[in-house]
Tab-separated table of C-alpha atoms in Angstrom:
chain	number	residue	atom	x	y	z
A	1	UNK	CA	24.379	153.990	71.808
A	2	UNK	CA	27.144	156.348	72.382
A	3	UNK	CA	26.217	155.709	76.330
A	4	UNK	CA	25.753	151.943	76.169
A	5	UNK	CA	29.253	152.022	74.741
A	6	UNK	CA	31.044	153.850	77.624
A	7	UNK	CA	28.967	151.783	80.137
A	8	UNK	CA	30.580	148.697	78.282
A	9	UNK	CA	34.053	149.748	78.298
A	10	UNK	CA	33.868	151.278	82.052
A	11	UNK	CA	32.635	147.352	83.196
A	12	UNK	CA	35.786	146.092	81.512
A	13	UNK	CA	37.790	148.083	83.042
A	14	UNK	CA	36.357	147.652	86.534
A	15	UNK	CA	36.929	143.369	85.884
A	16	UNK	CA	40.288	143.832	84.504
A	17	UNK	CA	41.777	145.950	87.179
A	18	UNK	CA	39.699	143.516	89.873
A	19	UNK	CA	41.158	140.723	88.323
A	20	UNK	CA	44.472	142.076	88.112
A	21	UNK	CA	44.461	143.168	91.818
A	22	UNK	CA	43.326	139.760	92.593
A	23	UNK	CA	45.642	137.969	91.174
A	24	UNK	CA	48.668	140.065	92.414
A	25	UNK	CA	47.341	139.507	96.273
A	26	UNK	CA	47.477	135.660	95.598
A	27	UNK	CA	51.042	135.669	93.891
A	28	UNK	CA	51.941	137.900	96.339
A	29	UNK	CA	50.943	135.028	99.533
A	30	UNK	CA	51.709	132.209	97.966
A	31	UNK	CA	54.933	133.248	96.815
A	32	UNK	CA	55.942	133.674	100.400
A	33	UNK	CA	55.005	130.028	101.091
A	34	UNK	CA	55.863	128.183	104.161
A	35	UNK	CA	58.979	126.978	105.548
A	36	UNK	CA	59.908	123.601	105.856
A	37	UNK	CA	60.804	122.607	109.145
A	38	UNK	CA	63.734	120.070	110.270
A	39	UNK	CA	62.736	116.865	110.847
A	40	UNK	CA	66.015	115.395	110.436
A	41	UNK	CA	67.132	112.724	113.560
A	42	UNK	CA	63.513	112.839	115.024
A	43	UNK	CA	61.331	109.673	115.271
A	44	UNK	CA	59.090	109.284	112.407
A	45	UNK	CA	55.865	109.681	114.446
A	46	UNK	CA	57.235	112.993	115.766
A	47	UNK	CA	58.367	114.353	112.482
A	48	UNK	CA	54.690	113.127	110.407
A	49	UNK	CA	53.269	115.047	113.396
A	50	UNK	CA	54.958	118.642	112.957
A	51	UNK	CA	54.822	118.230	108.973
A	52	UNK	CA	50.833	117.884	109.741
A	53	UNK	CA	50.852	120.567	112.426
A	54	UNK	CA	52.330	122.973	109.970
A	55	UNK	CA	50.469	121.993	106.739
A	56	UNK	CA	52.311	119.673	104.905
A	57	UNK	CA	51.990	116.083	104.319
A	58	UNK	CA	54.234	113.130	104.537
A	59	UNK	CA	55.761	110.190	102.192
A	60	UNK	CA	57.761	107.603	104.196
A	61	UNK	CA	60.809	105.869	102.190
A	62	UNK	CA	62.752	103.231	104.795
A	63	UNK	CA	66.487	102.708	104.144
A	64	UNK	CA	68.808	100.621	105.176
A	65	UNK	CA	70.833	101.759	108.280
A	66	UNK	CA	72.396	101.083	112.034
A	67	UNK	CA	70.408	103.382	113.789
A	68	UNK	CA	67.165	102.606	115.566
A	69	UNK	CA	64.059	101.688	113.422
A	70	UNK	CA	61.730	104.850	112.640
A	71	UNK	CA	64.815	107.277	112.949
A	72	UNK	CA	64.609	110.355	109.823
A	73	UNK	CA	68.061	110.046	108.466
A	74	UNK	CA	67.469	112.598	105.530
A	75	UNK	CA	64.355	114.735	104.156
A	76	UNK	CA	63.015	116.560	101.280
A	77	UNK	CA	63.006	119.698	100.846
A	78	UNK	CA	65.580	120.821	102.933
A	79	UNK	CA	64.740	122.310	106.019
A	80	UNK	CA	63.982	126.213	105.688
A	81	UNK	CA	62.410	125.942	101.709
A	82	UNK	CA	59.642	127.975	101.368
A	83	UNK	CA	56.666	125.436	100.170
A	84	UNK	CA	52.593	125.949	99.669
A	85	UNK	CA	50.931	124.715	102.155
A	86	UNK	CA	49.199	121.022	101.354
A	87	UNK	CA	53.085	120.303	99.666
A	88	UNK	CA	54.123	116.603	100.198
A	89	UNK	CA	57.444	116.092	102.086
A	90	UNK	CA	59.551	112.990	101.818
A	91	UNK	CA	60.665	111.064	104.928
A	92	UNK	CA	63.739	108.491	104.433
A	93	UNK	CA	63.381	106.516	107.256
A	94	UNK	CA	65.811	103.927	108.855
A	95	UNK	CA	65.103	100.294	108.521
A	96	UNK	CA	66.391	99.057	111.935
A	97	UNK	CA	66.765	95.541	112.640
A	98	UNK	CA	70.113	94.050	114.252
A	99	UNK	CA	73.359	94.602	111.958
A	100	UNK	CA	76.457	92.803	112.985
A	101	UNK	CA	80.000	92.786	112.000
A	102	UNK	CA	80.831	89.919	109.362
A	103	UNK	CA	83.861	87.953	109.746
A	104	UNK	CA	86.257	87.175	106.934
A	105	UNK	CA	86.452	83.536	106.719
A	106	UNK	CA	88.601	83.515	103.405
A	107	UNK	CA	91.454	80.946	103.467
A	108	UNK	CA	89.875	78.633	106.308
A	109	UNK	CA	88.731	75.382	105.400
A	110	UNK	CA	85.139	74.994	105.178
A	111	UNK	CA	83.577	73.693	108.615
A	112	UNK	CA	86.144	76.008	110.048
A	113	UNK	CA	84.195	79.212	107.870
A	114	UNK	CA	80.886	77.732	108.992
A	115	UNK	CA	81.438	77.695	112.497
A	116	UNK	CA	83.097	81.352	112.430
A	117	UNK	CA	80.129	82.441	110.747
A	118	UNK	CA	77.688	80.717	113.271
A	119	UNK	CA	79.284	82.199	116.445
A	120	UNK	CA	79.198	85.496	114.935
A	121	UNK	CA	75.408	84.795	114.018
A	122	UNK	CA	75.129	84.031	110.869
A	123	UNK	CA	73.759	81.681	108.338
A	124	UNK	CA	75.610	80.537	105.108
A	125	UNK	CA	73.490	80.396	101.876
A	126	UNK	CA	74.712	79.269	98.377
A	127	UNK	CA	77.897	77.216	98.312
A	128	UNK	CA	79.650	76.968	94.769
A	129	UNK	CA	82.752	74.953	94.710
A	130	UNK	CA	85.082	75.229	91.604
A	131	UNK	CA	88.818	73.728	90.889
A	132	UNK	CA	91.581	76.109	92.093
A	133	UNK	CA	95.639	75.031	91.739
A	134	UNK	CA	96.589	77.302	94.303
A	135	UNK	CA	94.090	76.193	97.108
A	136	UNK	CA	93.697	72.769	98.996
A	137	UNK	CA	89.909	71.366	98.098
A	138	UNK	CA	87.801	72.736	100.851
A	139	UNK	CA	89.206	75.986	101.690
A	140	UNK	CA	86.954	78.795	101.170
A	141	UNK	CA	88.266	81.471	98.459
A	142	UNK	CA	85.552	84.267	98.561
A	143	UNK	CA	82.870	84.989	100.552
A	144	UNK	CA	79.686	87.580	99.364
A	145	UNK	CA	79.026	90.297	100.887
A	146	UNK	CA	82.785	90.881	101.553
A	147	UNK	CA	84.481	91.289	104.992
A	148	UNK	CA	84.491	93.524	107.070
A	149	UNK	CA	80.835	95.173	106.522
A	150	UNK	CA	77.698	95.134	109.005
A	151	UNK	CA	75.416	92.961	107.700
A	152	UNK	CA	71.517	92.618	108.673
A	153	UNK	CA	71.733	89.567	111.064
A	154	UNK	CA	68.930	87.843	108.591
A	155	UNK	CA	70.903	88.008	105.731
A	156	UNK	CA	72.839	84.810	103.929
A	157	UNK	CA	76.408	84.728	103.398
A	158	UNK	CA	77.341	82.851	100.535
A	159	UNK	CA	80.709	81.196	100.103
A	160	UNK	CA	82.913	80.246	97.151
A	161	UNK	CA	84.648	76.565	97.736
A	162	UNK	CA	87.564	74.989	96.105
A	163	UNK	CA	87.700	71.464	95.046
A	164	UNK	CA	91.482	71.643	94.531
A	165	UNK	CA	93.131	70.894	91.511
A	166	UNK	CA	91.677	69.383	88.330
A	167	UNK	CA	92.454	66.061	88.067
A	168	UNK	CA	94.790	64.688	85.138
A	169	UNK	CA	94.811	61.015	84.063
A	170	UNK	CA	92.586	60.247	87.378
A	171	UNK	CA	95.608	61.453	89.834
A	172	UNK	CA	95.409	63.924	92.303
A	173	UNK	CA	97.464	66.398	93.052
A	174	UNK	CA	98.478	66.689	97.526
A	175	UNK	CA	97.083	69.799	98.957
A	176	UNK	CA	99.055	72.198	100.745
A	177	UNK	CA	98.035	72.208	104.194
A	178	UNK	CA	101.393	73.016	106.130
A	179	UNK	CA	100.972	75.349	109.302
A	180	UNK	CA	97.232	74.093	109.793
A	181	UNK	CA	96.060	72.447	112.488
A	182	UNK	CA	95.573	68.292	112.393
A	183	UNK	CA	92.234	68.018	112.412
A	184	UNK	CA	91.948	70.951	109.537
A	185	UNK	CA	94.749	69.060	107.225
A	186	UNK	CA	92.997	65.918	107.657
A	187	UNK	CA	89.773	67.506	106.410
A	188	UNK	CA	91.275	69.215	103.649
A	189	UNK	CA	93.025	66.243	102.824
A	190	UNK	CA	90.092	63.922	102.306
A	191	UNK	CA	87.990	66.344	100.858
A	192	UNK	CA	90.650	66.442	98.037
A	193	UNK	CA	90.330	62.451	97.384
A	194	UNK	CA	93.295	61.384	99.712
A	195	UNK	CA	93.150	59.963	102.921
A	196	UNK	CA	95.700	60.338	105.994
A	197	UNK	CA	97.292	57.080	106.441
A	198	UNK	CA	99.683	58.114	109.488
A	199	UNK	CA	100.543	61.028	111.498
A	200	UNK	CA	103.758	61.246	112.999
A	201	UNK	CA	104.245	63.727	116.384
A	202	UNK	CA	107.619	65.583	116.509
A	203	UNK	CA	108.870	67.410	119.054
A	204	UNK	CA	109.567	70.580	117.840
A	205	UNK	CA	109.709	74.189	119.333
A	206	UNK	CA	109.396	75.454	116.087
A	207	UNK	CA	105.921	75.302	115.679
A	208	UNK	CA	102.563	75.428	117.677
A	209	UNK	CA	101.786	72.465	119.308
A	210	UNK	CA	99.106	70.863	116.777
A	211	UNK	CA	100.224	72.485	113.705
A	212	UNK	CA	101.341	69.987	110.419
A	213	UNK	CA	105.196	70.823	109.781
A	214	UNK	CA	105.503	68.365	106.878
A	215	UNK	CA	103.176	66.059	104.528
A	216	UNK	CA	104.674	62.903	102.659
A	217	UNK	CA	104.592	62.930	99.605
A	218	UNK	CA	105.417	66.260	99.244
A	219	UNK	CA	103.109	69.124	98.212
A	220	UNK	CA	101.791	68.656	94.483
A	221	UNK	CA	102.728	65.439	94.195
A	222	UNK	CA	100.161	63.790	92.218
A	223	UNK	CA	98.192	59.912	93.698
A	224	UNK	CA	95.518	58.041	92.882
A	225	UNK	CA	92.339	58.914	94.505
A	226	UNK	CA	92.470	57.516	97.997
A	227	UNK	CA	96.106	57.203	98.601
A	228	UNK	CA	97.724	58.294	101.622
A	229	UNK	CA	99.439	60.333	102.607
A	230	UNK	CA	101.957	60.937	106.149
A	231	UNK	CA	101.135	63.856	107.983
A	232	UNK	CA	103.961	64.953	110.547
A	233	UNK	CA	101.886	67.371	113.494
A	234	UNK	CA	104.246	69.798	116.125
A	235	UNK	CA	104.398	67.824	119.622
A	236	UNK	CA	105.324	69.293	123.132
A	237	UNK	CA	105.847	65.839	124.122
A	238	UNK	CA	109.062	63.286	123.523
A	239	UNK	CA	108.589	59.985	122.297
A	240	UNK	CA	110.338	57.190	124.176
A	241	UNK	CA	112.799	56.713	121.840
A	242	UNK	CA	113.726	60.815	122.063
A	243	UNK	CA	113.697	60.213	125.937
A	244	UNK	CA	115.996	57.407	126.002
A	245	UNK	CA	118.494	59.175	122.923
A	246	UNK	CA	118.653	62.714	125.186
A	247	UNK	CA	119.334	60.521	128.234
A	248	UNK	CA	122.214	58.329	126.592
A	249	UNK	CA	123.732	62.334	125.358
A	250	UNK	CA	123.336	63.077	128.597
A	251	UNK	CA	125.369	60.379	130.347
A	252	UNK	CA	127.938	60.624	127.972
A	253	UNK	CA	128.567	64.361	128.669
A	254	UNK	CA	128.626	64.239	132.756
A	255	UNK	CA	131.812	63.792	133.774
A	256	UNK	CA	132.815	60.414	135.797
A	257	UNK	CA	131.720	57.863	133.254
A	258	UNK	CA	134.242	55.958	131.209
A	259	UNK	CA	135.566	58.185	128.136
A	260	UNK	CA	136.384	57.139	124.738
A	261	UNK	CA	140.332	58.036	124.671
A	262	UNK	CA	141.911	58.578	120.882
A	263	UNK	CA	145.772	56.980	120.424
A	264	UNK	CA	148.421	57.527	117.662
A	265	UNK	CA	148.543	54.487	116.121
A	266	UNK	CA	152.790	55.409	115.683
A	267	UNK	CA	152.584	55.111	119.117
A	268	UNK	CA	153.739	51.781	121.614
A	269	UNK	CA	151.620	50.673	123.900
A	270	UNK	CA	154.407	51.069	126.437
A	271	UNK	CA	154.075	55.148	125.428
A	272	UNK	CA	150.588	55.083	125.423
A	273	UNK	CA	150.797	53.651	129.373
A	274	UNK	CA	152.950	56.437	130.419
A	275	UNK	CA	151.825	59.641	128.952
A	276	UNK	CA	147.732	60.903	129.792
A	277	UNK	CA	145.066	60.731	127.997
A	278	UNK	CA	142.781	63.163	126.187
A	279	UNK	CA	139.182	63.114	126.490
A	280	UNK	CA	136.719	65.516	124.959
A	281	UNK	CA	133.816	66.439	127.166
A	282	UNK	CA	131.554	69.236	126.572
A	283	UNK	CA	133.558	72.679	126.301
A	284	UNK	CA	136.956	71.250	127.482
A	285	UNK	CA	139.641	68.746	127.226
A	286	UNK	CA	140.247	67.024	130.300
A	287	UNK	CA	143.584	64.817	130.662
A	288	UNK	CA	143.026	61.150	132.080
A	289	UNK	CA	146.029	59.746	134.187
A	290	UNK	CA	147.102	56.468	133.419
A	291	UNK	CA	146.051	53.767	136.291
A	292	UNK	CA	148.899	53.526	139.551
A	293	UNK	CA	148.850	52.064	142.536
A	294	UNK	CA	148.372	55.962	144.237
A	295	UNK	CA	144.967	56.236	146.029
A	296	UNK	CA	141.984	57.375	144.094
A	297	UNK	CA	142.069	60.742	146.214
A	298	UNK	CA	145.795	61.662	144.696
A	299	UNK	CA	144.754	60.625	141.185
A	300	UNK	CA	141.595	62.750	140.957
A	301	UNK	CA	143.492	65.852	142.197
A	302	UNK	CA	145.463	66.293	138.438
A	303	UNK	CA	141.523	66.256	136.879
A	304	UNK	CA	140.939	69.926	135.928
A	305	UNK	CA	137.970	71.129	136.402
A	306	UNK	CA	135.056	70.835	133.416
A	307	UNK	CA	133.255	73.894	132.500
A	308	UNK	CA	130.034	73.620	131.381
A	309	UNK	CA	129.105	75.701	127.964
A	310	UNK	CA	126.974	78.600	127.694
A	311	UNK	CA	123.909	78.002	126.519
A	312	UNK	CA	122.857	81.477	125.195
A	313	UNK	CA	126.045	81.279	123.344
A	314	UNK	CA	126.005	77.773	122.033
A	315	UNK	CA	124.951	77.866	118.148
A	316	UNK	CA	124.062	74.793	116.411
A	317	UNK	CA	126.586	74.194	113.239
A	318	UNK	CA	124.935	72.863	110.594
A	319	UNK	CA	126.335	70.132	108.493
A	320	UNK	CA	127.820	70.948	105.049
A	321	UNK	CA	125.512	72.253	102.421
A	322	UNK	CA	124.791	69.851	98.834
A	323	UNK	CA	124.678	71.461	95.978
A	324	UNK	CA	121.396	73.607	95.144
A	325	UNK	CA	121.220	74.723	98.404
A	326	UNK	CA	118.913	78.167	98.893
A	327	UNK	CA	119.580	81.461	101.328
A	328	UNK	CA	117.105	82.696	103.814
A	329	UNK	CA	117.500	85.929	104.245
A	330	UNK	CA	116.133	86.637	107.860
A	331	UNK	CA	115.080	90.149	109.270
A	332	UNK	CA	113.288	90.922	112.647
A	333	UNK	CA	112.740	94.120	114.697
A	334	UNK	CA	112.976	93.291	118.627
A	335	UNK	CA	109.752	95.317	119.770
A	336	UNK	CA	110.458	98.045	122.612
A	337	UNK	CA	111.730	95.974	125.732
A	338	UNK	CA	111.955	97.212	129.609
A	339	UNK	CA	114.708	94.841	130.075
A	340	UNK	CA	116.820	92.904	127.972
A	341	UNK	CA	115.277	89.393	126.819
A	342	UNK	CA	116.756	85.972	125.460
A	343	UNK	CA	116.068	85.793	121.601
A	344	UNK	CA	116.410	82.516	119.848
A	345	UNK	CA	115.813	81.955	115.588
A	346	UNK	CA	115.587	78.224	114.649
A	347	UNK	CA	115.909	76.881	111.347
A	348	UNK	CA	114.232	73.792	110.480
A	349	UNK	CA	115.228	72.443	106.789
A	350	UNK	CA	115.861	68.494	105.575
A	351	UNK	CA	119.321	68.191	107.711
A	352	UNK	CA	117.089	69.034	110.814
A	353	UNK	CA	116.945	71.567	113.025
A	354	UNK	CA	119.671	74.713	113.033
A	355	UNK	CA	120.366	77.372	116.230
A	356	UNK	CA	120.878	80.547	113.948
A	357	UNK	CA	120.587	82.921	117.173
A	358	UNK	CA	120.569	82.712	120.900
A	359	UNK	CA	121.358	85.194	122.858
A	360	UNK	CA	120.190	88.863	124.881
A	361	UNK	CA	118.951	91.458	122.652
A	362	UNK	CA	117.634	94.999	123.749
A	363	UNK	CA	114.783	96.636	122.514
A	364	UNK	CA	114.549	98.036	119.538
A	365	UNK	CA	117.630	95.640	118.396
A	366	UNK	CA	117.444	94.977	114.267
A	367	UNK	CA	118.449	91.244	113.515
A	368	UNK	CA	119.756	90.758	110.211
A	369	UNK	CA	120.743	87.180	109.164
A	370	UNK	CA	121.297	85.363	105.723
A	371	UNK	CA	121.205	81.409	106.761
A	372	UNK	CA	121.447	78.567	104.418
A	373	UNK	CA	119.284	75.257	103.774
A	374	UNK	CA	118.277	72.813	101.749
A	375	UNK	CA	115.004	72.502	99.710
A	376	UNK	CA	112.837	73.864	102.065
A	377	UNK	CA	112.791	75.819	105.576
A	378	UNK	CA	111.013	77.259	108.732
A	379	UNK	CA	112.310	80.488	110.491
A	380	UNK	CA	111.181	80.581	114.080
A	381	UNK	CA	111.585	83.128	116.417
A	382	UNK	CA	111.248	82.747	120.073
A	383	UNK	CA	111.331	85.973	122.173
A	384	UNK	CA	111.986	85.460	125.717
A	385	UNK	CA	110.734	81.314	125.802
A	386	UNK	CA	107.842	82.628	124.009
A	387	UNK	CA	106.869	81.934	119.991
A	388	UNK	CA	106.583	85.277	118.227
A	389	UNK	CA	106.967	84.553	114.432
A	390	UNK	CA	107.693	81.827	111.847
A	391	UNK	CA	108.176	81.980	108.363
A	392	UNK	CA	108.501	79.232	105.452
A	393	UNK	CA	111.404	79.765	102.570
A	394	UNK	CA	111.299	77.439	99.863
């Protein structure tokens, strides 16, 4: 028995310290593991193919991104964990596909957004349209996803529309479209219940050719739906009636043509005969010798000579200001210059049109003006002949 006994306890021993030895050789391999290689920024049919070659296996996961299709942009574990072998590895893969840059068509009026969106290759989806008081009906006032992001090609941009302002008592209130182009104000116009029933062309440096400088009845005004309304659009071109008023100023400021002379009424006619006449031509006052019987030649010889203005220096005065008149106050930085260049400011309000500046200015040169008008006005700037800025004070 005693025997039998020992036997027993010697076979449990023997298992226990088999067992044990066993199971410290396994620990002691798989605790090493293997290391998990980079696969980061490889193509996904090279980096399934050293996962395999090593042991592991693979789970794909595609993401959206700009780099080519089947790209690894990020992996799991980490490159360098230790793992058992037969361990699964996730892949996040990129997507591909064409991405392109969206436009922001915010503030255009709609078949303006539409076409902007079409050249840059997109498609529009859902349109909702609400009332807005500060927009003209038609103009787009957000746009989802949001400018500027690069967007899959595929995807739909959808677009948030105003229909202008709510109508009260069946009137309509006129949109703002100053400083848009013609064809855009008339669209925004009639999309807001009005129609255009005239457009006037002015000739205007102020503004780009094209571009509405004024809209009667004034903005907010509220009509009936389908009134009109008078669009006035920035020409390059004089009307006839413009041609024929600059040619009459013209004629009247050369010298040779009959002046208008001014006589003291306290005066006899008899003094008036003897003593010359004053005429007031552009820049000067040039005497006029009373008619004798000397030759022309003689007479002409006591003429002094006219001198013509300078233009850079001539500066439109405007008339006197009513009351409730406004201040502009009117800042500009001339940009870095190699030479010096003419720089003219305009200001356009409802007595016309006002020369604040004109003259040479060197680079770098800070303007600083405070000019006057009357209910409404456009600043323009023109730097060397060429538009470089306008602004609206109301």
């Amino acid at each position: 028995m005693s025997k039998m006994y020992k036997w027993v306890m010697v076979l449990i021993l023997l298992i226990i310290v088999v067992s044990g030895g066993m199971a410290v050789l396994t620990i002691w391999k798989g605790g090493k593991g293997i290391a998990v290689p980079p696969l980061k920024e490889m193509s996904l049919v090279e980096a399934v193919d050293e996962a395999n070659r090593i042991g592991f296996k693979v789970k794909v996961e595609q993401i959206e991104s700009n780099l080519p299709g089947g790209t690894v942009l990020a992996q799991w574990p980490d490159p360098g964990a230790r793992m058992k072998k037969d361990t699964t590895v996730v892949l996040k893969v990129s997507k591909g596909g064409n991405r392109l840059a969206l436009p922001d068509v915010r503030g255009l009026e709609y078949s303006q957004a539409l076409k902007k969106l079409e050249e840059a290759g997109f498609q529009v989806g859902d349109i909702i349209r609400v009332n807005d008081d500060s927009r003209a009906a038609g103009t787009v006032i957000a746009q989802s996803p949001a400018a500027p992001v690069m967007v899959e090609s595929t995807r739909k941009i959808d677009l948030l529309v105003s229909q202008g302002q709510i109508s009260q008592n069946g009137l309509i209130a006129v949109p703002d479209v100053l400083q848009r182009q013609e064809q855009i104000a008339r669209k925004l116009v009639e999309e807001s219940g009005l129609s255009v029933a005239n457009v006037e062309y002015v000739y205007t440096q102020n503004s780009p050719e094209g571009m509405v400088i004024s809209i009667r009845p004034k903005v907010g005004t509220s009509l009936k739906r389908g009134q009109g309304v008078i669009l006035q659009v920035a020409s390059m071109k004089k009307t006839v009636t413009e041609q024929k008023a600059e040619t009459e100023q013209l004629q009247i400021a050369a010298p040779g043509l009959a002046p208008s002379v001014s006589v003291k009424q306290s005066e006899s006619q008899a003094e008036v005969a003897s003593k010359p006449k004053s005429v007031t031509q552009t820049g000067t006052l040039v005497p006029v010798m009373p008619p004798s019987s000397k030759p022309q030649s003689q007479q002409s010889s006591t003429v002094a000579p006219v001198s013509k203005p300078s233009q850079k220096e001539a500066i439109t005065k405007p008339a006197p200001l009513p009351a409730g008149s406004k201040i502009a106050k009117i800042r500009y930085q001339v940009p870095p210059l190699t030479k010096q260049m003419p720089l003219k400011i305009e200001m356009v309000d409802d007595r016309g049109t006002t020369v604040l500046l004109n003259r040479d200015v060197k680079g770098g040169e800070y303007i600083s003006l405070e000019a006057p008008y009357v209910d409404e006005g456009v600043v323009t700037i023109f730097l060397g002949g060429e538009f470089v800025w306008q602004d609206r004070y109301r």
